[in-house]
GROMACS .gro file of C-alpha atoms in nm:
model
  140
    1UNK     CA    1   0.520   4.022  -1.686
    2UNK     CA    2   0.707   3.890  -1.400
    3UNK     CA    3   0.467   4.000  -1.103
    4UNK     CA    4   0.177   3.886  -1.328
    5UNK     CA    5   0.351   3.476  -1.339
    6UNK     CA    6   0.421   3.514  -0.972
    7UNK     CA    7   0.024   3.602  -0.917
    8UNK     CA    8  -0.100   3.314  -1.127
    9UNK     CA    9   0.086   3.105  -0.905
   10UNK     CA   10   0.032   3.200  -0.625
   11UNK     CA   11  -0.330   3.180  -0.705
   12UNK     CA   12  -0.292   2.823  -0.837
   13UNK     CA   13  -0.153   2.725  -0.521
   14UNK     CA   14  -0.413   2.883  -0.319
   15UNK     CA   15  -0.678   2.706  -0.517
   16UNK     CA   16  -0.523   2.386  -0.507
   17UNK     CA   17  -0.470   2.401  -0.115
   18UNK     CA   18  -0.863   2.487  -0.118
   19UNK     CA   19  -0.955   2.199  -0.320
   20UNK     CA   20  -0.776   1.963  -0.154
   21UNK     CA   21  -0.831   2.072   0.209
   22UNK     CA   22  -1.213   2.037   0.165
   23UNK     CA   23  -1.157   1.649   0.027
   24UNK     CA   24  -1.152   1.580   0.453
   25UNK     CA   25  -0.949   1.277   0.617
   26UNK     CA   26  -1.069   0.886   0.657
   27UNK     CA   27  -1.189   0.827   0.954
   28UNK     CA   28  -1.091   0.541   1.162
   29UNK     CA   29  -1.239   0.172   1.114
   30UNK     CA   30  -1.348   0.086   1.484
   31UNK     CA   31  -1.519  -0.238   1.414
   32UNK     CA   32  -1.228  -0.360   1.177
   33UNK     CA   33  -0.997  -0.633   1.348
   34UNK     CA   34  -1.260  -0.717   1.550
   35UNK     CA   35  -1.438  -1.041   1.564
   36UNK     CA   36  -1.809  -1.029   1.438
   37UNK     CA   37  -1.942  -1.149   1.782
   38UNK     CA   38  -1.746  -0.848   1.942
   39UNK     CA   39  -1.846  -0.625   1.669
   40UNK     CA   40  -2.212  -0.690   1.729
   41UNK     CA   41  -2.163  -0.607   2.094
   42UNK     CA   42  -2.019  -0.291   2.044
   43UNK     CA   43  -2.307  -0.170   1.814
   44UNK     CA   44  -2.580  -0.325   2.017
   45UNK     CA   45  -2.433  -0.097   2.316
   46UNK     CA   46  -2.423   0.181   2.072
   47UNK     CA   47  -2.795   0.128   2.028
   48UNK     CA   48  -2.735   0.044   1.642
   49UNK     CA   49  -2.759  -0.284   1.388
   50UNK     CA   50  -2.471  -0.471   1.245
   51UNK     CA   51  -2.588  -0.637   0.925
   52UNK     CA   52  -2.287  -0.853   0.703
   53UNK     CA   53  -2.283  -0.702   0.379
   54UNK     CA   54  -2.011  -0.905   0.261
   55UNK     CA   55  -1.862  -1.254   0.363
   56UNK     CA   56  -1.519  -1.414   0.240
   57UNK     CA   57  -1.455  -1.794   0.345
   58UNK     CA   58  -1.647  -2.033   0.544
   59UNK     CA   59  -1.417  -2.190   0.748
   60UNK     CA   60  -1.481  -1.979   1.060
   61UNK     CA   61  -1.843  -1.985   1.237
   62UNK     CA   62  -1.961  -1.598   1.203
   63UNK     CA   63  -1.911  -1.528   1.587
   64UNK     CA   64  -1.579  -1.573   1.519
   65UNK     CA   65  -1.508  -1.409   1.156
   66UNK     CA   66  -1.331  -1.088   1.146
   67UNK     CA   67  -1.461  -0.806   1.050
   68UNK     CA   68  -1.198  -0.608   0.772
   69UNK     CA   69  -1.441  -0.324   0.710
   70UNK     CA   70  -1.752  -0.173   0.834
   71UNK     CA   71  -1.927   0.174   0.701
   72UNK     CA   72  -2.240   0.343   0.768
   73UNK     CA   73  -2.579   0.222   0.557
   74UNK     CA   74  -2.602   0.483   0.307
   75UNK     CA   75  -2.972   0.418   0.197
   76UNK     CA   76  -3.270   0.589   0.277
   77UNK     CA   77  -3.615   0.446   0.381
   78UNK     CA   78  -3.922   0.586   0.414
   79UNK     CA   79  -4.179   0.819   0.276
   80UNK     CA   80  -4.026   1.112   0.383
   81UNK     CA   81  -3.653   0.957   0.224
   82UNK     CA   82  -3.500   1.001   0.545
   83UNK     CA   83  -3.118   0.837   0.558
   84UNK     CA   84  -3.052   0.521   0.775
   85UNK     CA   85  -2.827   0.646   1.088
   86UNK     CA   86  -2.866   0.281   1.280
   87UNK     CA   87  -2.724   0.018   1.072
   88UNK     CA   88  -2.377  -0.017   1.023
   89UNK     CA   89  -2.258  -0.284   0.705
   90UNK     CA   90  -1.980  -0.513   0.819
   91UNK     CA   91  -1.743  -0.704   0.576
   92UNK     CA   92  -1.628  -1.037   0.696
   93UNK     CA   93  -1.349  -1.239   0.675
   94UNK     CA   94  -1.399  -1.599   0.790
   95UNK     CA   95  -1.103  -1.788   0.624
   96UNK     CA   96  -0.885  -1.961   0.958
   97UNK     CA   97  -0.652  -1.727   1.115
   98UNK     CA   98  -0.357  -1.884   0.952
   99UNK     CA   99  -0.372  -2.090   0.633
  100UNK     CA  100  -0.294  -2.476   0.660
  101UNK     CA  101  -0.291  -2.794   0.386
  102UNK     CA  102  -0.671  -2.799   0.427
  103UNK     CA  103  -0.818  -2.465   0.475
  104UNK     CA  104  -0.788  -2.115   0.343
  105UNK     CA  105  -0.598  -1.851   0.578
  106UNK     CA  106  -0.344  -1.557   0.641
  107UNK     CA  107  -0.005  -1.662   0.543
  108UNK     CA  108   0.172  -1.780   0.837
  109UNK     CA  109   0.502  -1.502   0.707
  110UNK     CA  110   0.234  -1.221   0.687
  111UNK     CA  111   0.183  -0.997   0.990
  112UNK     CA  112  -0.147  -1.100   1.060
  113UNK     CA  113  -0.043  -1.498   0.996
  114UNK     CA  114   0.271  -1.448   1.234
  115UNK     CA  115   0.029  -1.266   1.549
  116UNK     CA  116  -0.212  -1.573   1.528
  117UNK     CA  117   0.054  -1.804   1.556
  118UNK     CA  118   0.208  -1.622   1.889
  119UNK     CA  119  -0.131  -1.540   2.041
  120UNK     CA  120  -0.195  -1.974   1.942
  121UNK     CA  121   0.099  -2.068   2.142
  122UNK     CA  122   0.062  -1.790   2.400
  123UNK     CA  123  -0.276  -1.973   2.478
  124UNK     CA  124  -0.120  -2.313   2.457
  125UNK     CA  125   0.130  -2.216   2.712
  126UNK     CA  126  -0.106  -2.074   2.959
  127UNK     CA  127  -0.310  -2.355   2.943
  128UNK     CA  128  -0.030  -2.623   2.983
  129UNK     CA  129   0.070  -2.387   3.246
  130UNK     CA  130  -0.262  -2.401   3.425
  131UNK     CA  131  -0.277  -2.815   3.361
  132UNK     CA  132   0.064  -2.836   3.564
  133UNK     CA  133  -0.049  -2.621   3.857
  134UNK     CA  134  -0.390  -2.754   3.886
  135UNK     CA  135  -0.168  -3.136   3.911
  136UNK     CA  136   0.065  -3.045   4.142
  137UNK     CA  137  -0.245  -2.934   4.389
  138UNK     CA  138  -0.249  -3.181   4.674
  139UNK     CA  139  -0.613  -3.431   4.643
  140UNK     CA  140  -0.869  -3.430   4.885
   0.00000   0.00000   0.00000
C-alpha cells in the first residue's frame, strides 16, 4: 500500500511540473515606459505599425503620452484568414507626469511621481546651468 501512495505522488508531481512548465513565461514589454513618439520610432524601424488601442487622460499631447502596454494585433485579415504580424496595439497613458491642483497625474510619493520630479529639476538645473555660462561669455 505504501509503494502504491508513494507512486501516485510521484506521478502527481510529475504531471503537475508538466502542466505548469508548458504555461511558458511573459515576455518583456519593450514599448512600455516609453513615450508614444519614441514608441512609434522604434516600430517604424522595425518595419511594423503602432496603432493606440487604448488612451487614459488628455492632458498630455500623444507624442508625449506613455505607453503602459503594448501587445501584438491578434486578428486576422484576409481571405485566406492569415494573422496580422505588423501591427502592434499600444495603451496610453497621457495624464501629466505628476499630478497637480489642476490636472490628473502620478502621485508625486509614488515611484513614478518621485522620478519625474528629479528628472524636472535635473533639467531645470542644467538649463540654469547653461543660462549662467552662456552670461558669463564675454560680448562681441
Amino acid at each position: 500500500m505504501k509503494k502504491l501512495i508513494v507512486r501516485v505522488g510521484v506521478v502527481g508531481v510529475t504531471v503537475m511540473s508538466i502542466a505548469t512548465a508548458g504555461t511558458g513565461v511573459a515576455a518583456a514589454d519593450d514599448y512600455a515606459g516609453k513615450s508614444y513618439a519614441d514608441a512609434s520610432s522604434a516600430l517604424s524601424g522595425a518595419s511594423l505599425k503602432g496603432v493606440i488601442a487604448g488612451r487614459v487622460g488628455d492632458t498630455l499631447p500623444t507624442d508625449q503620452c506613455v505607453v503602459t502596454h503594448s501587445e501584438k494585433a491578434p486578428w486576422i485579415k484576409g481571405t485566406s484568414f492569415n494573422a496580422v504580424t505588423d501591427t502592434v496595439l499600444l495603451y496610453l497613458n497621457c495624464n501629466a507626469t505628476v499630478a497637480s491642483a489642476t490636472s490628473p497625474g502620478n502621485s508625486a510619493a509614488s515611484p513614478e511621481g518621485r522620478a519625474a520630479i528629479a528628472a524636472a529639476k535635473a533639467a531645470a538645473a542644467k538649463d540654469q546651468a547653461t543660462a549662467a555660462a552662456s552670461q558669463k561669455q564675454p560680448k562681441h
